[in-house]
């Protein structure tokens, strides 16, 4: 039913109830009792005419998400509620008045009280303007995987056609996500490290086939005495994940090895371990390899990694709000909070150690700005020469055709595109650039599921595909 009660209707109902009670008191014991409903459910909410309904309550935040077209002014809407029979609905503790306009531009607290006054249900409503179809895809993803906050952006050619925030950047304060909020991006950080390496290559300071360790290696002075197979490892090997080190254990994300150590401590540790394969022979994803590449950037440039990334790579693109992340005490004002699921700590990784492999924080809109400058197309001036971009995107190894230099390639959902995902406890990220249809996009999340939802990453890929497809 559509809720239309006013204060006067409550008074009338109360008088009828009192009359009924008096009547019952004067009758015999066999007279029927008046039974009032205990249901207090908000079945649906409309903020405009048309099929713009709220989603189901979000599993983690107890929210209702609702999108209305851009022409609707969220500061002045007349809500329509479908609630339990006989129930009463309140907005911010005041009973709704029929025909009155309310401000839904911020998070709105809704309470439904049962006819019996015995039960009540509370809801938070986050309304936004946008594309209802695309937003419904995001809402369903958030509900399925219990994600408090998401930011997305979609670009066609070099024009952002849609960017939006969903849910909570900070649940505790009802802070809403925007596409300019900073998120940890996990292994998407590897592409930032790759861009730093490509800058050094283009400037003629290194070659991707330079050795990293050993007598002629870039890091020989920092880590002397390396010989044999480890001295044969090149920058290319680390970029392609075929250095010869095994995927597991990976010191970068093995807490029993990593905790309490600096990045140099970890490099010294891995140099004492045996290789599992001949360098260049076998694809074996290795986070620590990008930690080592971060040190290559620092040694060759003579600058801290973050300074080189910002000054030499990002600022020429106009990207000025991307950083190495910190712990929760070091959270930036426009950064989201990361929420654990299934006991996985959202703040369990030392960002100052994993920086080159997984420590970057950035926003959805900034990721699109970066892709504009590394797409090889006319329009926005690219940061790199075409031959440098071709080298980065089109150099898969003979042992794995779907990984080039720091970028994944060849996914059937993104033909022609270069892409990568990233995850940490409390974080999930994905971006893709330059598909055959000229589409690019990203998804950033401030929580993720590991155990009960092993299909999470696949679902994120599908969501990205569907969003790109909707705006193609």
Short mmCIF file of N, CA and C in Angstrom, two decimals, residues 47 65-70 72 74 104-105 125-132 134-135 139 152 162-167 176-177:
data_model
loop_
_atom_site.label_atom_id
_atom_site.label_comp_id
_atom_site.label_asym_id
_atom_site.label_seq_id
_atom_site.Cartn_x
_atom_site.Cartn_y
_atom_site.Cartn_z
N UNK A 47 10.83 7.82 -5.03
CA UNK A 47 11.11 9.24 -4.91
C UNK A 47 10.72 9.99 -6.17
N UNK A 65 19.32 1.55 -1.25
CA UNK A 65 19.91 2.40 -2.27
C UNK A 65 18.85 2.69 -3.32
N UNK A 66 18.79 3.92 -3.78
CA UNK A 66 17.81 4.28 -4.79
C UNK A 66 18.40 5.32 -5.73
N UNK A 67 18.18 5.12 -7.02
CA UNK A 67 18.65 6.06 -8.04
C UNK A 67 17.45 6.64 -8.77
N UNK A 68 17.48 7.95 -8.99
CA UNK A 68 16.45 8.63 -9.78
C UNK A 68 17.15 9.42 -10.88
N UNK A 69 16.42 9.76 -11.95
CA UNK A 69 17.04 10.49 -13.06
C UNK A 69 17.64 11.83 -12.60
N UNK A 70 18.52 12.35 -13.42
CA UNK A 70 19.26 13.56 -13.05
C UNK A 70 18.38 14.79 -12.89
N UNK A 72 15.64 15.03 -11.29
CA UNK A 72 14.95 15.03 -10.00
C UNK A 72 15.82 15.75 -8.97
N UNK A 74 16.89 16.11 -5.47
CA UNK A 74 16.83 15.28 -4.26
C UNK A 74 16.60 16.10 -3.00
N UNK A 104 16.35 14.43 0.45
CA UNK A 104 17.01 13.14 0.38
C UNK A 104 18.42 13.26 -0.21
N UNK A 105 18.99 14.46 -0.16
CA UNK A 105 20.33 14.64 -0.72
C UNK A 105 21.42 14.06 0.17
N UNK A 125 18.50 5.37 4.05
CA UNK A 125 18.25 5.50 2.62
C UNK A 125 19.32 6.40 2.01
N UNK A 126 20.02 5.86 1.03
CA UNK A 126 20.97 6.66 0.26
C UNK A 126 20.42 6.81 -1.15
N UNK A 127 19.97 8.01 -1.47
CA UNK A 127 19.44 8.30 -2.79
C UNK A 127 20.47 9.07 -3.60
N UNK A 128 20.44 8.90 -4.89
CA UNK A 128 21.37 9.58 -5.78
C UNK A 128 20.73 9.78 -7.14
N UNK A 129 21.24 10.75 -7.85
CA UNK A 129 20.89 10.91 -9.26
C UNK A 129 21.84 10.06 -10.09
N UNK A 130 21.37 9.60 -11.24
CA UNK A 130 22.25 8.82 -12.09
C UNK A 130 21.47 7.97 -13.06
N UNK A 131 22.14 6.94 -13.57
CA UNK A 131 21.54 6.01 -14.53
C UNK A 131 20.97 4.82 -13.76
N UNK A 132 19.65 4.69 -13.69
CA UNK A 132 19.06 3.63 -12.85
C UNK A 132 19.50 2.23 -13.24
N UNK A 134 22.39 1.12 -14.75
CA UNK A 134 23.77 0.84 -14.34
C UNK A 134 23.89 0.77 -12.83
N UNK A 135 23.21 1.68 -12.15
CA UNK A 135 23.30 1.70 -10.69
C UNK A 135 22.71 0.44 -10.08
N UNK A 139 24.32 -1.85 -7.26
CA UNK A 139 23.61 -2.17 -6.00
C UNK A 139 23.55 -3.67 -5.78
N UNK A 152 32.74 3.97 -9.20
CA UNK A 152 32.95 3.48 -10.56
C UNK A 152 33.15 4.66 -11.50
N UNK A 162 30.44 8.35 -17.44
CA UNK A 162 29.72 8.09 -16.19
C UNK A 162 30.73 7.87 -15.08
N UNK A 163 30.57 8.56 -13.98
CA UNK A 163 31.34 8.28 -12.77
C UNK A 163 30.45 8.55 -11.58
N UNK A 164 30.55 7.69 -10.58
CA UNK A 164 29.61 7.80 -9.47
C UNK A 164 30.15 7.09 -8.23
N UNK A 165 29.66 7.54 -7.08
CA UNK A 165 29.94 6.86 -5.82
C UNK A 165 28.68 6.23 -5.28
N UNK A 166 28.84 5.16 -4.51
CA UNK A 166 27.71 4.41 -3.96
C UNK A 166 28.00 4.03 -2.51
N UNK A 167 27.00 4.18 -1.66
CA UNK A 167 27.16 3.71 -0.30
C UNK A 167 28.08 4.58 0.54
N UNK A 176 29.10 9.62 2.52
CA UNK A 176 28.82 8.98 1.24
C UNK A 176 30.05 8.97 0.33
N UNK A 177 30.16 7.91 -0.47
CA UNK A 177 31.25 7.79 -1.43
C UNK A 177 31.01 8.71 -2.62
#
